[in-house]
Short mmCIF file of C-alpha atoms (C1' of nucleotides) in Angstrom, two decimals:
data_model
loop_
_atom_site.label_atom_id
_atom_site.label_comp_id
_atom_site.label_asym_id
_atom_site.label_seq_id
_atom_site.Cartn_x
_atom_site.Cartn_y
_atom_site.Cartn_z
CA UNK A 119 -18.21 -20.78 -98.33
CA UNK A 120 -20.78 -20.64 -101.04
CA UNK A 121 -24.06 -18.93 -101.60
CA UNK A 122 -26.46 -21.82 -101.15
CA UNK A 123 -28.43 -20.50 -104.11
CA UNK A 124 -25.51 -21.45 -106.31
CA UNK A 125 -26.17 -25.08 -105.38
CA UNK A 126 -29.96 -24.78 -105.48
CA UNK A 127 -29.91 -23.28 -108.94
CA UNK A 128 -27.52 -25.74 -110.50
CA UNK A 129 -26.77 -28.81 -108.37
CA UNK A 130 -25.36 -30.81 -111.28
CA UNK A 131 -23.06 -27.98 -112.24
CA UNK A 132 -21.84 -27.68 -108.68
CA UNK A 133 -21.16 -31.38 -108.38
CA UNK A 134 -19.33 -31.25 -111.69
CA UNK A 135 -16.93 -28.69 -110.22
CA UNK A 136 -16.44 -30.81 -107.11
CA UNK A 137 -15.76 -33.79 -109.38
CA UNK A 138 -12.96 -31.84 -111.06
CA UNK A 139 -11.38 -31.61 -107.63
CA UNK A 140 -11.75 -35.34 -107.27
CA UNK A 141 -14.64 -35.16 -104.79
CA UNK A 142 -17.86 -37.14 -104.59
CA UNK A 143 -21.17 -35.36 -105.32
CA UNK A 144 -22.48 -33.31 -102.41
CA UNK A 145 -25.37 -31.29 -103.79
CA UNK A 146 -28.08 -33.84 -103.00
CA UNK A 147 -27.18 -34.04 -99.34
CA UNK A 148 -26.83 -30.29 -99.00
CA UNK A 149 -30.14 -29.61 -100.71
CA UNK A 150 -31.94 -32.19 -98.60
CA UNK A 151 -30.72 -30.41 -95.48
CA UNK A 152 -31.58 -27.06 -97.00
CA UNK A 153 -35.12 -28.13 -97.78
CA UNK A 154 -35.63 -29.61 -94.34
CA UNK A 155 -34.35 -26.46 -92.75
CA UNK A 156 -36.57 -24.15 -94.75
CA UNK A 157 -39.56 -26.28 -93.90
CA UNK A 158 -38.77 -26.12 -90.19
CA UNK A 159 -37.98 -22.45 -90.31
CA UNK A 160 -41.25 -21.64 -91.96
CA UNK A 161 -43.17 -23.60 -89.32
CA UNK A 162 -41.28 -21.93 -86.55
CA UNK A 163 -41.76 -18.50 -88.03
CA UNK A 164 -45.48 -19.03 -88.33
CA UNK A 165 -45.63 -19.89 -84.64
CA UNK A 166 -43.54 -16.86 -83.78
CA UNK A 167 -45.78 -14.67 -85.86
CA UNK A 168 -48.87 -15.84 -83.99
CA UNK A 169 -47.12 -15.33 -80.67
CA UNK A 170 -46.07 -11.82 -81.62
CA UNK A 171 -49.59 -10.89 -82.70
CA UNK A 172 -51.04 -12.18 -79.45
CA UNK A 173 -48.43 -10.40 -77.37
CA UNK A 174 -49.22 -7.16 -79.07
CA UNK A 175 -52.91 -7.72 -78.38
CA UNK A 176 -52.15 -8.40 -74.73
CA UNK A 177 -50.32 -5.12 -74.49
CA UNK A 178 -53.29 -3.30 -76.00
CA UNK A 179 -55.80 -5.07 -73.80
CA UNK A 180 -53.82 -4.15 -70.72
CA UNK A 181 -53.53 -0.61 -71.94
CA UNK A 182 -57.31 -0.46 -72.11
CA UNK A 183 -57.60 -2.00 -68.65
CA UNK A 184 -59.26 -5.14 -69.97
CA UNK A 185 -57.52 -7.60 -67.66
CA UNK A 186 -59.90 -10.42 -68.45
CA UNK A 187 -59.16 -10.32 -72.16
CA UNK A 188 -55.44 -10.11 -71.48
CA UNK A 189 -55.57 -13.19 -69.31
CA UNK A 190 -57.45 -15.13 -71.96
CA UNK A 191 -54.84 -14.23 -74.55
CA UNK A 192 -52.05 -15.20 -72.21
CA UNK A 193 -53.52 -18.64 -71.83
CA UNK A 194 -53.71 -18.95 -75.58
CA UNK A 195 -50.06 -18.04 -76.05
CA UNK A 196 -49.01 -20.39 -73.28
CA UNK A 197 -50.62 -23.21 -75.23
CA UNK A 198 -48.88 -22.17 -78.43
CA UNK A 199 -45.56 -21.99 -76.69
CA UNK A 200 -45.66 -25.63 -75.74
CA UNK A 201 -44.82 -26.55 -79.32
CA UNK A 202 -42.19 -23.95 -79.97
CA UNK A 203 -39.15 -25.20 -78.04
CA UNK A 204 -39.12 -28.46 -79.98
CA UNK A 205 -39.29 -26.62 -83.28
CA UNK A 206 -36.55 -24.28 -82.20
CA UNK A 207 -34.37 -27.16 -81.17
CA UNK A 208 -34.83 -28.99 -84.49
CA UNK A 209 -34.31 -25.84 -86.49
CA UNK A 210 -31.09 -25.08 -84.67
CA UNK A 211 -29.83 -28.61 -85.13
CA UNK A 212 -30.49 -28.69 -88.87
CA UNK A 213 -29.04 -25.22 -89.36
CA UNK A 214 -25.90 -26.37 -87.60
CA UNK A 215 -25.60 -29.42 -89.81
CA UNK A 216 -26.14 -27.37 -92.92
CA UNK A 217 -23.55 -24.82 -91.90
CA UNK A 218 -21.01 -27.51 -91.10
CA UNK A 219 -21.58 -29.10 -94.49
CA UNK A 220 -21.25 -25.77 -96.27
CA UNK A 221 -18.06 -24.81 -94.42
CA UNK A 222 -16.43 -28.07 -95.42
CA UNK A 223 -16.91 -27.46 -99.15
CA UNK A 224 -13.94 -26.27 -101.17
CA UNK A 225 -14.04 -23.30 -103.49
CA UNK A 226 -15.36 -23.45 -107.03
CA UNK A 227 -12.82 -23.36 -109.85
CA UNK A 228 -12.07 -20.61 -112.30
CA UNK A 229 -13.02 -21.66 -115.82
CA UNK A 230 -9.40 -21.36 -116.91
CA UNK A 231 -8.15 -24.04 -114.50
CA UNK A 232 -6.84 -27.11 -116.37
CA UNK A 233 -8.25 -30.52 -115.49
CA UNK A 234 -6.03 -32.94 -113.67
CA UNK A 235 -5.69 -35.27 -110.72
CA UNK A 236 -2.36 -34.36 -109.17
CA UNK A 237 0.61 -32.05 -109.43
CA UNK A 238 1.81 -34.13 -112.37
CA UNK A 239 -1.03 -32.63 -114.38
CA UNK A 240 -0.14 -28.99 -113.72
CA UNK A 241 0.37 -27.02 -116.90
CA UNK A 242 3.64 -25.36 -117.86
CA UNK A 243 3.08 -21.72 -118.79
CA UNK A 244 6.50 -20.10 -119.18
CA UNK A 245 9.96 -19.85 -117.72
CA UNK A 246 12.61 -17.21 -117.09
CA UNK A 247 16.40 -17.43 -117.21
CA UNK A 248 18.26 -20.67 -117.51
CA UNK A 249 19.84 -23.38 -115.45
CA UNK A 250 23.28 -22.25 -114.32
CA UNK A 251 26.23 -24.18 -115.74
CA UNK A 252 28.77 -25.68 -113.32
CA UNK A 253 32.25 -27.02 -114.06
CA UNK A 254 31.86 -29.26 -111.04
CA UNK A 255 29.09 -31.43 -109.65
CA UNK A 256 26.66 -29.08 -107.86
CA UNK A 257 25.78 -30.18 -104.33
CA UNK A 258 22.50 -30.19 -102.49
CA UNK A 259 22.16 -27.39 -100.00
CA UNK A 260 21.79 -29.87 -97.16
CA UNK A 261 25.35 -31.03 -97.87
CA UNK A 262 27.13 -27.71 -98.21
CA UNK A 263 25.05 -25.44 -95.98
CA UNK A 264 26.05 -26.88 -92.57
CA UNK A 265 29.59 -25.60 -93.06
CA UNK A 266 28.11 -22.18 -93.85
CA UNK A 267 26.04 -21.81 -90.69
CA UNK A 268 22.90 -23.88 -91.35
CA UNK A 269 22.81 -26.05 -88.25
CA UNK A 270 20.33 -28.89 -88.34
CA UNK A 271 21.76 -30.86 -85.45
CA UNK A 272 21.48 -28.25 -82.76
CA UNK A 273 17.92 -27.46 -83.77
CA UNK A 274 17.07 -31.16 -83.66
CA UNK A 275 18.33 -31.37 -80.10
CA UNK A 276 16.38 -28.46 -78.75
CA UNK A 277 13.27 -28.51 -80.96
CA UNK A 278 13.16 -31.71 -82.98
CA UNK A 279 13.07 -32.68 -86.63
CA UNK A 280 12.19 -30.05 -89.23
CA UNK A 281 13.71 -27.17 -87.31
CA UNK A 282 16.90 -25.36 -88.22
CA UNK A 283 19.27 -23.09 -86.38
CA UNK A 284 20.94 -20.48 -88.60
CA UNK A 285 24.16 -18.80 -87.56
CA UNK A 286 26.50 -16.05 -88.67
CA UNK A 287 26.35 -14.83 -92.25
CA UNK A 288 23.83 -17.54 -93.08
CA UNK A 289 21.42 -16.03 -90.58
CA UNK A 290 22.21 -12.59 -91.95
CA UNK A 291 21.61 -13.69 -95.53
CA UNK A 292 18.26 -15.11 -94.48
CA UNK A 293 17.38 -11.80 -92.86
CA UNK A 294 18.63 -9.90 -95.90
CA UNK A 295 16.31 -11.86 -98.15
CA UNK A 296 13.28 -10.99 -96.06
CA UNK A 297 14.18 -7.30 -95.95
CA UNK A 298 14.86 -7.21 -99.67
CA UNK A 299 11.50 -8.78 -100.51
CA UNK A 300 9.57 -6.56 -98.14
CA UNK A 301 11.26 -3.42 -99.47
CA UNK A 302 10.62 -4.52 -103.03
CA UNK A 303 6.92 -5.04 -102.42
CA UNK A 304 6.34 -1.86 -100.44
CA UNK A 305 8.57 0.57 -102.35
CA UNK A 306 7.98 -0.59 -105.88
CA UNK A 307 4.55 -2.15 -105.88
CA UNK A 308 2.40 -0.18 -103.49
CA UNK A 309 1.92 -2.78 -100.79
CA UNK A 310 1.38 -1.67 -97.21
CA UNK A 311 3.81 -3.28 -94.81
CA UNK A 312 2.17 -5.09 -91.91
CA UNK A 313 3.45 -6.68 -88.75
CA UNK A 314 0.57 -8.87 -87.64
CA UNK A 315 -0.05 -11.22 -84.73
CA UNK A 316 1.24 -14.75 -85.21
CA UNK A 317 -1.40 -16.30 -82.95
CA UNK A 318 -5.01 -16.14 -84.04
CA UNK A 319 -8.31 -17.39 -82.72
CA UNK A 320 -10.25 -20.32 -84.08
CA UNK A 321 -12.82 -18.17 -85.82
CA UNK A 322 -10.15 -16.58 -87.98
CA UNK A 323 -9.03 -20.06 -88.99
CA UNK A 324 -12.48 -20.61 -90.48
CA UNK A 325 -12.31 -17.27 -92.26
CA UNK A 326 -9.46 -18.17 -94.54
CA UNK A 327 -10.54 -21.78 -94.91
CA UNK A 328 -7.88 -23.75 -93.02
CA UNK A 329 -10.72 -24.82 -90.75
CA UNK A 330 -12.71 -26.96 -90.40
CA UNK A 331 -10.89 -29.48 -92.58
CA UNK A 332 -7.20 -28.86 -92.08
CA UNK A 333 -6.87 -28.34 -88.36
CA UNK A 334 -4.34 -31.15 -88.06
CA UNK A 335 -1.90 -29.21 -90.24
CA UNK A 336 -1.83 -26.41 -87.68
CA UNK A 337 -0.13 -25.93 -84.35
CA UNK A 338 -2.56 -25.11 -81.57
CA UNK A 339 -1.82 -23.44 -78.28
CA UNK A 340 -3.28 -24.71 -75.03
CA UNK A 341 -5.71 -21.82 -74.96
CA UNK A 342 -7.09 -22.81 -78.37
CA UNK A 343 -5.27 -20.29 -80.49
CA UNK A 344 -3.56 -21.16 -83.75
CA UNK A 345 -0.01 -20.37 -84.79
CA UNK A 346 -0.43 -19.00 -88.28
CA UNK A 347 0.62 -21.36 -91.05
CA UNK A 348 0.81 -18.38 -93.39
CA UNK A 349 0.28 -14.67 -92.83
CA UNK A 350 -2.56 -15.00 -95.31
CA UNK A 351 -4.49 -16.08 -92.23
CA UNK A 352 -3.97 -12.78 -90.43
CA UNK A 353 -3.79 -10.37 -93.35
CA UNK A 354 -6.85 -11.90 -94.95
CA UNK A 355 -8.86 -11.78 -91.75
CA UNK A 356 -7.91 -8.14 -91.25
CA UNK A 357 -10.85 -7.37 -93.56
CA UNK A 358 -13.25 -9.44 -91.49
CA UNK A 359 -16.71 -8.11 -90.67
CA UNK A 360 -16.28 -4.82 -92.47
CA UNK A 361 -18.14 -2.99 -95.18
CA UNK A 362 -15.89 -1.16 -97.62
CA UNK A 363 -16.54 1.44 -100.29
CA UNK A 364 -15.65 0.82 -103.91
CA UNK A 365 -13.06 3.59 -103.66
CA UNK A 366 -11.16 1.65 -100.98
CA UNK A 367 -9.92 -0.86 -103.55
CA UNK A 368 -7.48 -2.26 -104.26
CA UNK A 369 -6.06 -2.91 -100.79
CA UNK A 370 -2.60 -4.44 -100.95
CA UNK A 371 -0.91 -5.80 -97.82
CA UNK A 372 2.42 -7.48 -97.35
CA UNK A 373 4.14 -8.95 -94.31
CA UNK A 374 7.24 -10.89 -93.39
CA UNK A 375 6.34 -13.46 -90.76
CA UNK A 376 7.29 -16.84 -89.46
CA UNK A 377 4.87 -19.56 -90.51
CA UNK A 378 4.20 -22.71 -88.52
CA UNK A 379 3.07 -25.98 -90.04
CA UNK A 380 2.78 -29.35 -88.41
CA UNK A 381 3.35 -31.07 -91.78
CA UNK A 382 1.08 -33.81 -90.51
CA UNK A 383 0.49 -35.32 -93.93
CA UNK A 384 4.04 -35.21 -95.21
CA UNK A 385 5.88 -37.75 -93.11
CA UNK A 386 8.96 -38.85 -95.00
CA UNK A 387 8.77 -36.05 -97.57
CA UNK A 388 11.71 -33.65 -97.82
CA UNK A 389 13.10 -34.73 -94.51
CA UNK A 390 16.58 -33.52 -95.46
CA UNK A 391 17.52 -29.89 -95.53
CA UNK A 392 15.65 -26.65 -95.25
CA UNK A 393 12.82 -27.29 -97.70
CA UNK A 394 9.98 -28.45 -95.48
CA UNK A 395 10.16 -27.03 -91.98
CA UNK A 396 7.78 -26.72 -89.06
CA UNK A 397 8.79 -23.08 -88.87
CA UNK A 398 9.81 -20.92 -91.80
CA UNK A 399 9.61 -17.32 -92.89
CA UNK A 400 7.60 -16.05 -95.77
CA UNK A 401 6.77 -12.69 -97.27
CA UNK A 402 3.13 -12.73 -98.19
CA UNK A 403 1.10 -10.49 -100.45
CA UNK A 404 -2.62 -10.09 -99.96
CA UNK A 405 -4.84 -8.10 -102.27
CA UNK A 406 -8.46 -7.22 -101.71
CA UNK A 407 -9.82 -6.54 -105.17
CA UNK A 408 -13.04 -5.63 -106.89
CA UNK A 409 -14.29 -8.76 -108.66
CA UNK A 410 -13.85 -7.23 -112.10
CA UNK A 411 -10.17 -6.48 -111.46
CA UNK A 412 -9.23 -9.76 -109.81
CA UNK A 413 -7.87 -11.40 -112.94
CA UNK A 414 -5.51 -8.46 -113.49
CA UNK A 415 -4.51 -8.42 -109.83
CA UNK A 416 -3.57 -12.10 -110.01
CA UNK A 417 -1.26 -11.40 -112.95
CA UNK A 418 0.12 -8.45 -111.01
CA UNK A 419 1.07 -10.30 -107.84
CA UNK A 420 2.49 -13.11 -109.94
CA UNK A 421 4.62 -10.55 -111.74
CA UNK A 422 5.82 -9.13 -108.40
CA UNK A 423 6.90 -12.59 -107.26
CA UNK A 424 8.57 -13.27 -110.60
CA UNK A 425 10.36 -9.94 -110.37
CA UNK A 426 11.91 -10.97 -107.08
CA UNK A 427 13.30 -14.16 -108.58
CA UNK A 428 14.58 -12.24 -111.58
CA UNK A 429 16.37 -9.69 -109.41
CA UNK A 430 17.95 -12.55 -107.52
CA UNK A 431 18.96 -14.13 -110.82
CA UNK A 432 17.17 -17.41 -110.14
CA UNK A 433 15.85 -19.51 -113.00
CA UNK A 434 12.21 -20.52 -112.55
CA UNK A 435 9.13 -21.73 -114.37
CA UNK A 436 5.49 -20.82 -113.96
CA UNK A 437 2.88 -23.54 -113.65
CA UNK A 438 -0.90 -23.34 -113.72
CA UNK A 439 -2.24 -25.64 -111.04
CA UNK A 440 -4.70 -28.24 -112.24
CA UNK A 441 -8.09 -28.84 -110.67
CA UNK A 442 -6.89 -31.72 -108.52
CA UNK A 443 -3.86 -29.92 -107.07
CA UNK A 444 -5.52 -26.65 -106.15
CA UNK A 445 -5.87 -25.54 -102.54
CA UNK A 446 -9.38 -25.87 -101.15
CA UNK A 447 -9.91 -22.15 -100.63
CA UNK A 448 -8.64 -21.05 -104.05
CA UNK A 449 -10.28 -20.87 -107.42
CA UNK A 450 -7.17 -20.32 -109.54
CA UNK A 451 -3.47 -20.67 -108.74
CA UNK A 452 -0.10 -20.13 -110.38
CA UNK A 453 2.93 -21.74 -108.81
CA UNK A 454 6.42 -20.39 -109.33
CA UNK A 455 8.97 -23.18 -109.24
CA UNK A 456 12.62 -22.31 -108.80
CA UNK A 457 15.39 -24.45 -110.22
CA UNK A 458 17.54 -26.22 -107.62
CA UNK A 459 20.66 -27.53 -109.39
CA UNK A 460 21.83 -29.57 -106.39
CA UNK A 461 18.56 -31.49 -106.31
CA UNK A 462 18.20 -31.31 -110.08
CA UNK A 463 14.56 -30.32 -109.66
CA UNK A 464 12.13 -27.44 -109.76
CA UNK A 465 10.60 -26.65 -106.37
CA UNK A 466 7.67 -24.47 -105.46
CA UNK A 467 8.81 -21.12 -104.10
CA UNK A 468 5.68 -19.04 -104.55
CA UNK A 469 2.01 -19.72 -104.99
CA UNK A 470 -0.22 -16.92 -106.30
CA UNK A 471 -3.96 -17.34 -106.18
CA UNK A 472 -7.29 -15.74 -106.71
CA UNK A 473 -9.57 -17.01 -103.97
CA UNK A 474 -12.61 -15.26 -105.37
CA UNK A 475 -15.30 -14.44 -102.83
CA UNK A 476 -14.80 -17.68 -100.89
CA UNK A 477 -12.89 -16.21 -97.95
CA UNK A 478 -14.74 -12.86 -97.78
CA UNK A 479 -18.01 -14.78 -97.49
CA UNK A 480 -16.62 -16.82 -94.63
CA UNK A 481 -15.44 -13.72 -92.81
CA UNK A 482 -18.35 -11.52 -93.81
CA UNK A 483 -16.22 -8.90 -95.53
CA UNK A 484 -18.12 -6.86 -98.09
CA UNK A 485 -18.17 -3.66 -100.07
CA UNK A 486 -20.88 -1.44 -101.42
CA UNK A 487 -20.53 -0.78 -105.15
CA UNK A 488 -20.89 2.89 -106.09
CA UNK A 489 -24.53 3.90 -106.28
CA UNK A 490 -25.70 0.49 -105.11
CA UNK A 491 -27.86 -0.18 -102.08
CA UNK A 492 -26.79 -3.76 -101.91
CA UNK A 493 -23.45 -4.92 -100.56
CA UNK A 494 -21.33 -7.45 -102.43
CA UNK A 495 -18.38 -9.66 -101.64
CA UNK A 496 -15.02 -8.70 -103.04
CA UNK A 497 -12.15 -10.97 -104.05
CA UNK A 498 -9.19 -11.87 -101.90
CA UNK A 499 -5.96 -12.82 -103.62
CA UNK A 500 -2.77 -14.04 -102.06
CA UNK A 501 0.72 -14.78 -103.21
CA UNK A 502 4.06 -15.55 -101.66
CA UNK A 503 6.67 -13.02 -102.46
CA UNK A 504 8.55 -15.15 -101.59
CA UNK A 505 9.04 -18.11 -99.29
CA UNK A 506 12.23 -16.89 -97.60
CA UNK A 507 13.59 -20.26 -96.48
CA UNK A 508 13.26 -21.84 -99.87
CA UNK A 509 14.76 -18.77 -101.50
CA UNK A 510 17.77 -19.21 -99.23
CA UNK A 511 18.00 -22.82 -100.40
CA UNK A 512 17.83 -21.65 -104.01
CA UNK A 513 20.63 -19.12 -103.47
CA UNK A 514 22.85 -21.75 -101.89
CA UNK A 515 22.34 -24.27 -104.66
CA UNK A 516 22.50 -21.80 -107.56
CA UNK A 517 25.38 -19.63 -106.34
CA UNK A 518 27.57 -22.39 -104.90
CA UNK A 519 31.26 -22.45 -105.85
CA UNK A 520 33.62 -25.37 -106.22
CA UNK A 521 35.25 -24.56 -102.88
CA UNK A 522 31.96 -24.82 -101.02
CA UNK A 523 31.42 -21.09 -100.70
CA UNK A 524 28.29 -19.31 -101.90
CA UNK A 525 28.21 -15.94 -103.68
CA UNK A 526 25.69 -13.35 -102.55
CA UNK A 527 23.67 -11.83 -105.42
CA UNK A 528 24.38 -8.15 -105.92
CA UNK A 529 20.85 -7.02 -105.12
CA UNK A 530 21.37 -8.25 -101.54
CA UNK A 531 24.71 -6.53 -100.98
CA UNK A 532 23.13 -3.41 -99.43
CA UNK A 533 21.62 -5.67 -96.77
CA UNK A 534 24.80 -7.65 -96.09
CA UNK A 535 27.13 -5.05 -94.63
CA UNK A 536 29.97 -5.79 -96.99
CA UNK A 537 29.62 -9.55 -97.06
CA UNK A 538 29.52 -10.76 -100.66
CA UNK A 539 30.25 -14.43 -100.11
CA UNK A 540 29.48 -17.08 -97.53
CA UNK A 541 32.66 -18.94 -96.67
CA UNK A 542 32.71 -22.44 -95.20
CA UNK A 543 34.14 -22.80 -91.74
CA UNK A 544 37.60 -24.36 -91.72
"C1'" G B 929 -4.29 -11.13 -61.75
"C1'" G B 930 -7.80 -7.28 -58.90
"C1'" A B 931 -11.53 -3.09 -59.27
"C1'" G B 932 -14.77 -0.05 -62.15
"C1'" C B 933 -17.16 1.44 -66.82
"C1'" A B 934 -18.76 0.30 -71.64
"C1'" G B 935 -20.17 -2.56 -76.42
"C1'" U B 936 -26.87 0.04 -80.49
"C1'" G B 937 -27.42 0.96 -87.97
"C1'" G B 938 -21.67 2.72 -93.01
"C1'" C B 939 -20.00 6.19 -88.71
"C1'" C B 940 -21.41 9.00 -84.14
"C1'" G B 941 -25.19 8.74 -80.67
"C1'" A B 942 -30.35 8.60 -77.84
"C1'" G B 943 -33.12 4.96 -75.80
"C1'" U B 944 -34.18 0.80 -68.38
"C1'" G B 945 -40.32 -4.14 -70.02
"C1'" G B 946 -45.24 -3.44 -75.02
"C1'" U B 947 -47.05 1.57 -79.84
"C1'" C B 948 -38.60 0.34 -80.96
"C1'" G B 949 -35.83 -2.01 -86.43
"C1'" A B 950 -34.81 1.57 -83.08
"C1'" A B 951 -34.90 9.46 -82.01
"C1'" G B 952 -31.18 12.84 -83.66
"C1'" G B 953 -26.67 13.90 -86.26
"C1'" C B 954 -22.83 12.70 -89.92
"C1'" G B 955 -22.11 10.24 -94.38
"C1'" C B 956 -24.41 8.57 -98.81
"C1'" A B 957 -28.32 8.70 -102.97
"C1'" C B 958 -31.85 11.49 -105.67
"C1'" G B 959 -34.38 16.29 -106.40
"C1'" C B 960 -34.72 21.75 -105.75
"C1'" C B 961 -31.64 26.06 -105.72
"C1'" U B 962 -26.90 27.67 -108.97
"C1'" G B 963 -23.84 29.66 -115.15
"C1'" G B 964 -21.14 25.50 -112.45
"C1'" A B 965 -19.85 24.22 -107.50
"C1'" A B 966 -20.02 25.09 -102.19
"C1'" A B 967 -23.67 26.49 -98.78
"C1'" G B 968 -28.87 25.95 -98.15
"C1'" U B 969 -33.21 22.94 -98.73
"C1'" G B 970 -36.72 18.51 -99.58
"C1'" U B 971 -37.08 13.24 -99.79
"C1'" G B 972 -34.93 8.61 -99.12
"C1'" U B 973 -31.23 5.48 -96.82
"C1'" A B 974 -29.57 -1.51 -91.89
"C1'" U B 975 -28.70 -6.76 -92.71
"C1'" A B 976 -29.84 -11.92 -93.26
"C1'" C B 977 -33.15 -15.74 -94.17
"C1'" G B 978 -37.90 -17.48 -95.74
"C1'" G B 979 -42.75 -16.79 -98.54
"C1'" U B 980 -41.79 -15.63 -104.29
"C1'" A B 981 -39.20 -15.67 -110.54
"C1'" A B 982 -38.94 -10.46 -108.27
"C1'" C B 983 -34.20 -4.89 -105.71
"C1'" C B 984 -42.62 -3.94 -104.80
"C1'" C B 985 -45.02 -6.66 -100.84
"C1'" C B 986 -45.55 -10.15 -96.41
"C1'" G B 987 -43.26 -12.93 -92.31
"C1'" U B 988 -39.16 -14.06 -88.99
"C1'" A B 989 -34.61 -12.94 -86.78
"C1'" U B 990 -30.78 -9.50 -85.55
"C1'" C B 991 -29.12 -3.51 -80.61
"C1'" G B 992 -21.05 -7.74 -78.85
"C1'" A B 993 -22.05 -13.60 -78.42
"C1'" G B 994 -24.77 -17.49 -75.99
"C1'" G B 995 -28.35 -18.85 -72.38
"C1'" G B 996 -32.48 -17.41 -68.91
"C1'" U B 997 -36.94 -14.67 -66.81
"C1'" U B 998 -41.65 -12.88 -69.22
"C1'" C B 999 -47.67 -13.26 -72.80
"C1'" G B 1000 -43.84 -9.67 -74.59
"C1'" A B 1001 -36.59 -7.95 -73.82
"C1'" A B 1002 -32.04 -3.10 -76.93
"C1'" U B 1003 -34.10 -2.49 -71.86
"C1'" C B 1004 -34.13 -7.40 -66.24
"C1'" C B 1005 -30.79 -11.93 -64.74
"C1'" C B 1006 -26.50 -15.43 -65.81
"C1'" U B 1007 -22.06 -16.90 -68.60
"C1'" C B 1008 -18.52 -15.60 -72.13
"C1'" C B 1009 -15.89 -12.26 -75.60
"C1'" U B 1010 -13.95 -7.42 -76.68
"C1'" G B 1011 -12.60 -2.32 -75.52
"C1'" C B 1012 -11.47 1.73 -71.99
"C1'" U B 1013 -9.80 3.57 -66.96
"C1'" C B 1014 -7.28 2.59 -62.29
"C1'" C B 1015 -4.17 -0.90 -59.40
"C1'" G B 1016 -0.65 -5.03 -59.38
"C1'" C B 1017 3.05 -7.69 -62.27
"C1'" C B 1018 6.35 -7.55 -66.37
"C1'" A B 1019 9.67 -7.57 -71.69
#
RNA sequence: GGAGCAGUGGCCGAGUGGUCGAAGGCGCACGCCUGGAAAGUGUGUAUACGGUAACCCCGUAUCGAGGGUUCGAAUCCCUCCUGCUCCGCCA
């Protein structure tokens, strides 16, 4: 959501930003609606003003016992009121159109975002570690994991494609990963652990920007609730409709939750394995930050996510998303891509973003700067730390042995109850 | 699921048809007092949109949300949402 004044003041500049996202110009249409609305509103308000004056006069006339005068005024107002419903109706209609148009607009871009049309244009920033060396041909996780307790077939029977049933030590390793990440974020980086609802109402979907445009990517319940596609949706909206003090910041939340995505637009993509699921777990980090600290906070959450990969000994690279690949609600994003030797590819495992004031505006979440009378919008940042399912995939592919077993990284041993290796079933 | 009660400003809380954008308190801001602070004391203190370039000023709207009655609604009526209490059911 944008301040309409941003568009009024610099329509060309606004369209230029939209163009960087590969979108057609919108400012003209928006401003036409805006102008129409202001015109109608002014007319309506003038009528209301006259009505209010007359009503006040009626009250006074009646107070003075001048019934005749009161009746005359009443007749006058009745006449005036004949024109008001139509104005109200038009005003409401235009306001609705304008709001719908505004809600559909994506965020502006941070000046540092590189230009580009697709993920191929994302910019390499740095990397950590190196690709592990194998004295055998490393396998894809989808080939070796079934023998280790990753059961695609059973899940397909009872739920369908893109669901997975984990068993035994595989399930435990998955759980260990989530616990490890959560502990890391809360104990070492000052995040508050949260256990939020997984079902949210439609309004909250608008708050974080999944709605109105991406409703088909979500699972909906019959009573019109949404299964969260990321805990960003709940943690972010936890600030909704509140006014904070400057001293409240920064507010850092983290949660381990399942995430549900219909993957409507990705038919045929990553259909094998555990990479792209309808249901997966993710540890999310959300930071509410003062605008002036947001750039530092983005580096900070990125560093937390990187630290997790480093502790797990997984080679990764950091990419700056280009203008054409950036999520609609974000103004700047870094992706962490982990190396998967079985696939011979880097895959996204964390996405860390500064969303600016876009979401707080949509959810009316503000703060009052010290000594200021006026409230302002703060920044919301989010980052995965990390996608648990994909981290499990990365462990399997990076720590696989020639015999089909998988070593458990040392940092997870405390969570594994003595298990240091996943062994294939005979 | 049934019954009852309630939702007012940053927070608490008064207010059942006109002079209410709303008493009072807390908090906050500024001043006085003080060596400095606390206490005390004085003043100020909702938001959005529009008129405007403007945080002065003017108008409109907002007392959970949406409708309705009325010349006029925080106040009356209807629907919905949320919370609390009791009952039922239940992990």
